[in-house]
Amino acid sequence: MKKGFPGYFANNNEDLDKLWDECLFILDANVLLSLYRYSDSTRSDLLNVFDSLSARLWIPHQVAHEYLTNRLNVIGEQVKTYDETIKKADALRKSLENANQHPFVKTETLSTCNTTFTLLTDELAENRLIHEKRISSDEIKDHLETLLDNKVGQEYSREQIEAVLIDGKSRYDEKIPPGYCDAKKGGDSLLFVDRCR
């Protein structure tokens, strides 16, 4: 029975141990792009995990393409998040500085808050610049370049991609995982590049 339905018996401890000890880890583009969205400590921890699994990492060619194509957009989104956060902090500070209307705070409290707001906005501005510099000097991309050296699949030919698109359409129509929820990413487009997404 297990041989015919292995997915129903996957929680055997020996099988799980063997799987974790021998499996190949295939990363998705969003995992790579999220390295730009995480805090420095979270990113460092994740890269350490990747480094420890280095011999068993691999990515499809399409994942590398999506990562490299979308990297600058993700960096830009994070820079914009810093800008918006700095504006919100400044707006909160200004709302507390008007002593003629609510909300009121004591002068001593406001002084402490202003010191904190200055530290906060200065740190945010500094982190924004560090993040923005990744557009041209990107230590994350450099790390991935080394980590994934010789671990990227070959590019499919146009004919192979067309066959995958035909198969993908039937999988989307039948809601067969994985990926059928990605149909909204351009599957109905007539453009080849959109359909590849």
Coordinates of N, CA and C in Angstrom, one line a residue:
M1 N 0.8 -1.2 0.0 CA 0.0 0.0 0.0 C 0.9 1.3 0.0
K2 N 1.9 1.3 0.8 CA 2.8 2.5 0.9 C 3.4 2.7 -0.4
K3 N 3.8 1.7 -1.1 CA 4.5 1.8 -2.4 C 3.6 2.5 -3.4
G4 N 2.3 2.2 -3.4 CA 1.3 2.8 -4.3 C 0.9 4.2 -3.9
F5 N 1.0 4.5 -2.6 CA 0.5 5.8 -2.1 C 1.5 6.4 -1.1
P6 N 2.7 6.7 -1.6 CA 3.8 7.1 -0.7 C 3.5 8.4 0.0
G7 N 2.7 9.3 -0.6 CA 2.4 10.6 0.0 C 1.6 10.5 1.3
Y8 N 0.9 9.4 1.5 CA 0.1 9.2 2.7 C 1.0 8.6 3.9
F9 N 2.2 8.2 3.6 CA 3.0 7.6 4.6 C 4.3 8.4 4.8
A10 N 4.3 9.6 4.4 CA 5.6 10.4 4.4 C 6.0 10.8 5.8
N11 N 5.2 10.6 6.8 CA 5.6 11.0 8.2 C 6.3 10.0 9.0
N12 N 6.8 8.9 8.4 CA 7.6 8.0 9.0 C 9.0 8.6 9.4
N13 N 9.4 8.5 10.6 CA 10.6 9.3 11.1 C 11.8 8.9 10.3
E14 N 12.0 7.6 10.0 CA 13.2 7.2 9.2 C 13.1 7.8 7.8
D15 N 12.0 7.9 7.2 CA 11.8 8.5 5.9 C 12.1 10.0 5.9
L16 N 11.6 10.6 6.9 CA 11.8 12.1 7.1 C 13.2 12.4 7.3
D17 N 13.9 11.6 8.2 CA 15.3 11.8 8.4 C 16.1 11.7 7.1
K18 N 15.8 10.6 6.4 CA 16.5 10.4 5.1 C 16.3 11.5 4.1
L19 N 15.0 11.9 4.0 CA 14.6 13.0 3.2 C 15.4 14.3 3.5
W20 N 15.4 14.7 4.8 CA 16.2 15.9 5.1 C 17.7 15.7 4.9
D21 N 18.2 14.5 5.1 CA 19.6 14.3 4.9 C 20.1 14.3 3.5
E22 N 19.2 13.9 2.6 CA 19.6 13.6 1.2 C 18.9 14.5 0.1
C23 N 17.9 15.2 0.5 CA 17.1 15.9 -0.5 C 17.8 17.1 -1.2
L24 N 17.3 17.5 -2.3 CA 17.8 18.7 -3.0 C 16.8 19.8 -2.7
F25 N 17.3 21.0 -2.3 CA 16.5 22.1 -2.0 C 16.5 23.0 -3.2
I26 N 15.3 23.2 -3.7 CA 15.1 24.0 -4.9 C 14.4 25.3 -4.5
L27 N 15.1 26.4 -4.6 CA 14.6 27.7 -4.2 C 13.7 28.4 -5.2
D28 N 12.8 29.1 -4.8 CA 11.8 29.9 -5.6 C 12.4 31.3 -5.7
A29 N 12.0 32.0 -6.7 CA 12.4 33.4 -6.9 C 12.0 34.3 -5.7
N30 N 10.8 34.1 -5.2 CA 10.4 34.9 -4.1 C 11.2 34.7 -2.8
V31 N 11.8 33.5 -2.7 CA 12.7 33.3 -1.5 C 13.9 34.1 -1.7
L32 N 14.4 34.2 -2.9 CA 15.6 35.0 -3.2 C 15.3 36.5 -3.1
L33 N 14.2 36.9 -3.6 CA 13.8 38.3 -3.5 C 13.5 38.8 -2.1
S34 N 13.0 37.9 -1.3 CA 12.7 38.2 0.1 C 13.9 38.6 0.9
L35 N 15.1 38.2 0.4 CA 16.3 38.5 1.1 C 16.5 40.1 1.2
Y36 N 15.8 40.8 0.2 CA 15.8 42.3 0.3 C 14.8 42.8 1.2
R37 N 13.8 42.0 1.6 CA 12.7 42.5 2.4 C 12.9 42.2 3.9
Y38 N 13.8 41.3 4.2 CA 14.1 40.9 5.6 C 15.0 41.9 6.3
S39 N 14.9 41.8 7.6 CA 15.9 42.6 8.4 C 17.3 42.0 8.2
D40 N 18.3 42.7 8.6 CA 19.7 42.3 8.4 C 19.9 40.9 9.1
S41 N 19.4 40.8 10.3 CA 19.6 39.6 11.1 C 18.9 38.4 10.5
T42 N 17.6 38.6 10.0 CA 16.9 37.5 9.4 C 17.6 37.1 8.1
R43 N 18.0 38.1 7.3 CA 18.7 37.7 6.0 C 20.0 37.0 6.3
S44 N 20.7 37.4 7.3 CA 22.0 36.7 7.7 C 21.7 35.3 8.1
D45 N 20.7 35.1 8.9 CA 20.3 33.7 9.4 C 19.9 32.9 8.2
L46 N 19.1 33.4 7.3 CA 18.7 32.6 6.1 C 19.9 32.3 5.2
L47 N 20.8 33.2 5.0 CA 21.9 33.0 4.1 C 22.9 31.9 4.8
N48 N 22.9 32.0 6.1 CA 23.7 30.9 6.8 C 23.1 29.6 6.6
V49 N 21.8 29.5 6.6 CA 21.1 28.2 6.3 C 21.5 27.8 4.9
F50 N 21.3 28.7 4.0 CA 21.7 28.4 2.6 C 23.1 27.9 2.4
D51 N 24.0 28.6 3.1 CA 25.4 28.2 3.1 C 25.6 26.8 3.6
S52 N 24.9 26.4 4.7 CA 25.1 25.1 5.2 C 24.5 24.0 4.3
L53 N 23.6 24.4 3.5 CA 23.0 23.5 2.5 C 23.5 23.6 1.1
S54 N 24.6 24.3 1.0 CA 25.1 24.7 -0.3 C 25.2 23.5 -1.3
A55 N 25.7 22.4 -0.9 CA 25.9 21.3 -1.8 C 24.6 20.7 -2.3
R56 N 23.5 21.1 -1.6 CA 22.2 20.5 -2.0 C 21.2 21.6 -2.5
L57 N 21.7 22.8 -2.9 CA 20.9 23.8 -3.4 C 20.9 23.8 -5.0
W58 N 19.7 24.2 -5.5 CA 19.6 24.3 -7.0 C 18.5 25.2 -7.3
I59 N 18.5 25.9 -8.4 CA 17.4 26.7 -8.9 C 17.2 26.5 -10.4
P60 N 15.9 26.5 -10.8 CA 15.7 26.5 -12.3 C 16.1 27.8 -12.9
H61 N 16.4 27.7 -14.2 CA 16.8 28.9 -15.0 C 15.8 30.0 -14.8
Q62 N 14.5 29.6 -14.8 CA 13.4 30.6 -14.7 C 13.5 31.4 -13.4
V63 N 13.9 30.7 -12.3 CA 14.0 31.4 -11.0 C 15.1 32.4 -11.1
A64 N 16.2 32.0 -11.6 CA 17.4 33.0 -11.8 C 16.9 34.2 -12.6
H65 N 16.2 33.9 -13.7 CA 15.7 35.0 -14.5 C 14.8 35.9 -13.8
E66 N 13.8 35.4 -13.1 CA 12.9 36.2 -12.3 C 13.5 37.0 -11.2
Y67 N 14.5 36.3 -10.5 CA 15.2 37.0 -9.5 C 16.0 38.2 -10.1
L68 N 16.7 38.0 -11.1 CA 17.5 39.1 -11.7 C 16.7 40.2 -12.3
T69 N 15.5 39.8 -12.9 CA 14.6 40.7 -13.5 C 13.9 41.6 -12.5
N70 N 13.6 41.0 -11.4 CA 12.7 41.7 -10.4 C 13.5 42.3 -9.2
R71 N 14.8 42.1 -9.1 CA 15.6 42.5 -8.0 C 15.6 44.0 -7.8
L72 N 15.7 44.8 -8.9 CA 15.7 46.3 -8.7 C 14.4 46.8 -8.3
N73 N 13.3 46.2 -8.8 CA 12.0 46.6 -8.4 C 11.8 46.4 -6.9
V74 N 12.2 45.2 -6.4 CA 12.1 44.9 -4.9 C 12.9 45.9 -4.1
I75 N 14.1 46.2 -4.6 CA 14.9 47.2 -3.8 C 14.2 48.5 -3.8
G76 N 13.7 48.9 -5.0 CA 12.9 50.2 -5.0 C 11.7 50.2 -4.1
E77 N 11.0 49.1 -4.0 CA 9.9 49.0 -3.1 C 10.3 49.2 -1.7
Q78 N 11.4 48.6 -1.3 CA 11.9 48.8 0.1 C 12.4 50.2 0.4
V79 N 13.0 50.8 -0.6 CA 13.4 52.2 -0.4 C 12.2 53.1 -0.2
K80 N 11.1 52.8 -1.0 CA 9.9 53.6 -0.9 C 9.3 53.4 0.5
T81 N 9.4 52.1 1.0 CA 8.9 51.8 2.4 C 9.6 52.7 3.4
Y82 N 10.9 52.8 3.3 CA 11.7 53.7 4.2 C 11.2 55.1 4.1
D83 N 11.0 55.6 2.9 CA 10.5 57.0 2.7 C 9.2 57.2 3.4
E84 N 8.2 56.3 3.2 CA 6.9 56.4 3.8 C 7.0 56.3 5.3
T85 N 7.8 55.5 5.8 CA 7.9 55.4 7.3 C 8.5 56.6 7.9
I86 N 9.5 57.2 7.2 CA 10.1 58.5 7.7 C 9.0 59.6 7.7
K87 N 8.2 59.6 6.6 CA 7.2 60.6 6.6 C 6.1 60.5 7.7
K88 N 5.8 59.2 8.0 CA 4.8 59.0 9.0 C 5.4 59.4 10.4
A89 N 6.6 59.1 10.6 CA 7.3 59.4 11.9 C 7.3 61.0 12.0
D90 N 7.7 61.7 11.0 CA 7.7 63.1 11.0 C 6.3 63.7 11.2
A91 N 5.3 63.1 10.6 CA 3.9 63.6 10.8 C 3.5 63.4 12.2
L92 N 3.8 62.3 12.8 CA 3.5 62.0 14.2 C 4.2 63.1 15.1
R93 N 5.4 63.3 14.9 CA 6.2 64.3 15.6 C 5.5 65.7 15.5
K94 N 5.1 66.1 14.3 CA 4.5 67.4 14.1 C 3.2 67.5 14.8
S95 N 2.4 66.4 14.8 CA 1.1 66.4 15.4 C 1.2 66.6 16.9
L96 N 2.3 66.2 17.5 CA 2.5 66.4 19.0 C 3.1 67.7 19.4
E97 N 3.7 68.4 18.4 CA 4.3 69.7 18.7 C 3.4 70.9 18.8
N98 N 2.2 70.8 18.4 CA 1.2 71.9 18.5 C 0.6 71.9 19.9
A99 N 1.0 72.8 20.7 CA 0.5 72.9 22.1 C -0.9 73.5 22.2
N100 N -1.5 73.9 21.1 CA -2.8 74.6 21.1 C -3.9 73.7 20.9
Q101 N -3.7 72.4 20.5 CA -4.8 71.5 20.3 C -4.4 70.1 20.6
H102 N -5.4 69.2 20.7 CA -5.1 67.8 21.0 C -4.4 67.1 19.9
P103 N -3.6 66.2 20.1 CA -3.3 65.6 21.4 C -2.1 66.4 22.1
F104 N -2.3 66.5 23.4 CA -1.3 67.3 24.2 C -0.3 66.3 24.9
V105 N 0.9 66.7 25.0 CA 1.9 66.0 25.8 C 2.7 67.1 26.5
K106 N 3.3 66.7 27.7 CA 4.1 67.7 28.4 C 5.3 68.0 27.6
T107 N 5.9 69.2 27.9 CA 7.1 69.7 27.3 C 8.2 68.7 27.5
E108 N 8.3 68.2 28.7 CA 9.4 67.2 29.0 C 9.3 65.9 28.1
T109 N 8.0 65.5 28.0 CA 7.7 64.3 27.3 C 8.0 64.5 25.8
L110 N 7.6 65.7 25.3 CA 7.9 66.0 23.9 C 9.4 66.1 23.6
S111 N 10.1 66.7 24.6 CA 11.6 66.7 24.4 C 12.2 65.4 24.2
T112 N 11.8 64.4 25.1 CA 12.2 63.0 25.0 C 11.8 62.4 23.7
C113 N 10.6 62.7 23.3 CA 10.1 62.1 22.1 C 10.9 62.6 20.9
N114 N 11.1 63.9 20.9 CA 11.9 64.5 19.8 C 13.3 63.9 19.6
T115 N 13.9 63.6 20.8 CA 15.2 62.9 20.7 C 15.1 61.6 20.1
T116 N 14.0 60.8 20.5 CA 13.8 59.5 20.0 C 13.4 59.5 18.5
F117 N 12.6 60.5 18.1 CA 12.2 60.7 16.7 C 13.4 61.0 15.9
T118 N 14.3 61.8 16.4 CA 15.5 62.1 15.6 C 16.4 60.9 15.4
L119 N 16.6 60.1 16.5 CA 17.3 58.8 16.4 C 16.7 57.9 15.4
L120 N 15.3 57.8 15.5 CA 14.6 56.9 14.6 C 14.7 57.3 13.2
T121 N 14.4 58.6 12.8 CA 14.5 59.0 11.4 C 15.9 59.0 10.9
D122 N 16.9 59.3 11.7 CA 18.3 59.2 11.3 C 18.6 57.8 10.9
E123 N 18.2 56.8 11.8 CA 18.5 55.4 11.5 C 17.8 54.9 10.3
L124 N 16.5 55.3 10.1 CA 15.8 54.9 8.9 C 16.4 55.5 7.7
A125 N 16.9 56.7 7.7 CA 17.5 57.4 6.6 C 18.8 56.7 6.2
E126 N 19.6 56.3 7.2 CA 20.8 55.6 7.0 C 20.6 54.2 6.4
N127 N 19.6 53.5 6.9 CA 19.3 52.2 6.4 C 18.7 52.3 4.9
R128 N 18.0 53.3 4.7 CA 17.5 53.6 3.3 C 18.6 53.7 2.3
L129 N 19.6 54.5 2.7 CA 20.8 54.7 1.8 C 21.5 53.4 1.6
I130 N 21.7 52.6 2.7 CA 22.4 51.3 2.6 C 21.6 50.4 1.6
H131 N 20.3 50.4 1.7 CA 19.4 49.6 0.8 C 19.5 50.1 -0.6
E132 N 19.4 51.4 -0.8 CA 19.5 52.0 -2.1 C 20.8 51.7 -2.8
K133 N 21.9 51.7 -2.1 CA 23.2 51.4 -2.7 C 23.3 50.0 -3.4
R134 N 22.3 49.1 -3.0 CA 22.3 47.8 -3.5 C 21.9 47.8 -5.0
I135 N 21.5 48.9 -5.5 CA 21.1 49.0 -6.9 C 22.4 48.8 -7.7
S136 N 23.5 49.4 -7.3 CA 24.8 49.3 -8.0 C 25.8 48.4 -7.3
S137 N 25.8 48.2 -6.0 CA 26.7 47.4 -5.3 C 26.0 46.5 -4.3
D138 N 25.7 45.3 -4.8 CA 24.7 44.5 -4.1 C 25.4 43.2 -3.5
E139 N 25.7 43.3 -2.2 CA 26.3 42.2 -1.5 C 25.4 40.9 -1.4
I140 N 24.1 41.1 -1.5 CA 23.2 40.0 -1.5 C 23.3 39.2 -2.9
K141 N 23.3 40.0 -4.0 CA 23.5 39.3 -5.3 C 24.8 38.7 -5.4
D142 N 25.9 39.3 -4.8 CA 27.2 38.8 -4.9 C 27.3 37.4 -4.1
H143 N 26.6 37.4 -3.0 CA 26.6 36.2 -2.2 C 25.8 35.0 -3.0
L144 N 24.7 35.4 -3.6 CA 24.0 34.4 -4.3 C 24.7 33.9 -5.6
E145 N 25.5 34.8 -6.2 CA 26.3 34.5 -7.3 C 27.3 33.3 -7.0
T146 N 27.9 33.5 -5.8 CA 28.9 32.5 -5.4 C 28.1 31.2 -4.9
L147 N 27.1 31.4 -4.1 CA 26.4 30.3 -3.5 C 25.8 29.4 -4.6
L148 N 25.2 30.0 -5.7 CA 24.5 29.2 -6.7 C 25.3 29.0 -8.0
D149 N 26.7 29.1 -7.8 CA 27.5 28.9 -9.0 C 27.4 27.4 -9.4
N150 N 27.1 27.2 -10.7 CA 26.9 25.8 -11.2 C 25.7 25.1 -10.6
K151 N 24.7 25.9 -10.1 CA 23.5 25.3 -9.5 C 22.3 25.9 -10.1
V152 N 22.4 26.3 -11.4 CA 21.2 26.9 -12.1 C 20.9 26.0 -13.3
G153 N 19.6 25.6 -13.4 CA 19.2 24.8 -14.6 C 19.4 25.5 -15.9
Q154 N 19.4 24.6 -16.9 CA 19.6 25.1 -18.3 C 18.3 25.8 -18.8
E155 N 18.4 26.8 -19.6 CA 17.3 27.5 -20.2 C 16.5 26.6 -21.2
Y156 N 15.2 26.6 -21.1 CA 14.4 25.8 -22.1 C 14.4 26.5 -23.4
S157 N 14.3 25.6 -24.4 CA 14.2 26.1 -25.8 C 12.7 26.7 -26.0
R158 N 12.5 27.4 -27.0 CA 11.2 28.0 -27.3 C 10.2 26.9 -27.4
E159 N 10.5 25.8 -28.1 CA 9.6 24.6 -28.2 C 9.3 24.0 -26.9
Q160 N 10.3 23.8 -26.0 CA 10.0 23.3 -24.7 C 9.1 24.2 -23.9
I161 N 9.3 25.5 -24.0 CA 8.4 26.4 -23.2 C 7.0 26.3 -23.8
E162 N 6.9 26.3 -25.1 CA 5.5 26.2 -25.7 C 4.8 24.9 -25.1
A163 N 5.5 23.8 -25.0 CA 4.9 22.6 -24.5 C 4.5 22.7 -23.1
V164 N 5.3 23.4 -22.3 CA 5.0 23.6 -20.9 C 3.8 24.5 -20.8
L165 N 3.7 25.6 -21.6 CA 2.5 26.5 -21.6 C 1.2 25.7 -21.9
I166 N 1.3 24.8 -22.9 CA 0.1 24.0 -23.2 C -0.3 23.1 -22.0
D167 N 0.7 22.5 -21.4 CA 0.5 21.6 -20.2 C 0.0 22.5 -19.1
G168 N 0.6 23.7 -18.9 CA 0.2 24.6 -17.8 C -1.2 25.0 -18.0
K169 N -1.7 25.3 -19.2 CA -3.1 25.7 -19.4 C -4.0 24.7 -18.9
S170 N -3.8 23.4 -19.2 CA -4.7 22.4 -18.8 C -4.6 22.2 -17.3
R171 N -3.4 22.3 -16.7 CA -3.3 22.2 -15.2 C -4.0 23.4 -14.6
Y172 N -3.9 24.6 -15.1 CA -4.7 25.7 -14.5 C -6.2 25.5 -14.7
D173 N -6.6 25.0 -15.8 CA -8.1 24.8 -16.0 C -8.6 23.8 -15.0
E174 N -7.8 22.8 -14.7 CA -8.2 21.7 -13.8 C -7.8 22.0 -12.4
K175 N -7.2 23.2 -12.1 CA -6.7 23.6 -10.8 C -5.8 22.5 -10.1
I176 N -4.9 22.0 -10.9 CA -3.9 21.0 -10.4 C -2.7 21.8 -9.9
P177 N -2.4 21.6 -8.6 CA -1.2 22.2 -8.0 C 0.1 21.5 -8.6
P178 N 1.2 22.2 -8.4 CA 1.4 23.5 -7.9 C 1.2 24.5 -9.1
G179 N 1.0 25.8 -8.7 CA 1.1 26.9 -9.6 C -0.2 27.3 -10.3
Y180 N -1.3 26.6 -10.2 CA -2.5 27.0 -10.9 C -3.0 28.4 -10.4
C181 N -2.7 28.8 -9.2 CA -3.1 30.1 -8.8 C -2.3 31.2 -9.5
D182 N -1.3 30.9 -10.2 CA -0.5 31.9 -10.9 C -1.1 32.2 -12.3
A183 N -2.2 31.7 -12.6 CA -2.8 32.0 -13.9 C -3.0 33.5 -14.1
K184 N -3.3 34.2 -13.0 CA -3.5 35.6 -13.1 C -2.2 36.4 -13.5
K185 N -1.1 35.8 -13.5 CA 0.2 36.5 -13.8 C 0.4 36.6 -15.3
G186 N -0.5 36.5 -16.1 CA -0.3 36.8 -17.6 C -0.6 35.6 -18.4
G187 N -1.3 34.5 -17.9 CA -1.6 33.3 -18.6 C -2.5 33.5 -19.8
D188 N -3.4 34.6 -19.7 CA -4.3 34.8 -20.8 C -3.8 35.8 -21.8
S189 N -2.6 36.3 -21.6 CA -2.0 37.2 -22.6 C -1.6 36.5 -23.9
L190 N -1.6 37.3 -24.9 CA -1.1 36.7 -26.2 C 0.4 36.8 -26.3
L191 N 1.0 37.6 -25.5 CA 2.5 37.8 -25.5 C 3.2 36.7 -24.9
F192 N 4.2 36.1 -25.6 CA 4.9 35.0 -25.1 C 5.6 35.3 -23.8
V193 N 6.2 36.4 -23.6 CA 6.9 36.7 -22.4 C 5.9 36.8 -21.2
D194 N 4.7 37.3 -21.4 CA 3.7 37.2 -20.3 C 3.2 35.8 -20.0
R195 N 3.0 35.0 -21.0 CA 2.6 33.6 -20.8 C 3.6 32.8 -20.0
C196 N 4.9 33.2 -20.2 CA 6.0 32.5 -19.5 C 6.0 32.8 -18.0
R197 N 5.4 33.9 -17.6 CA 5.4 34.2 -16.2 C 4.3 33.3 -15.6

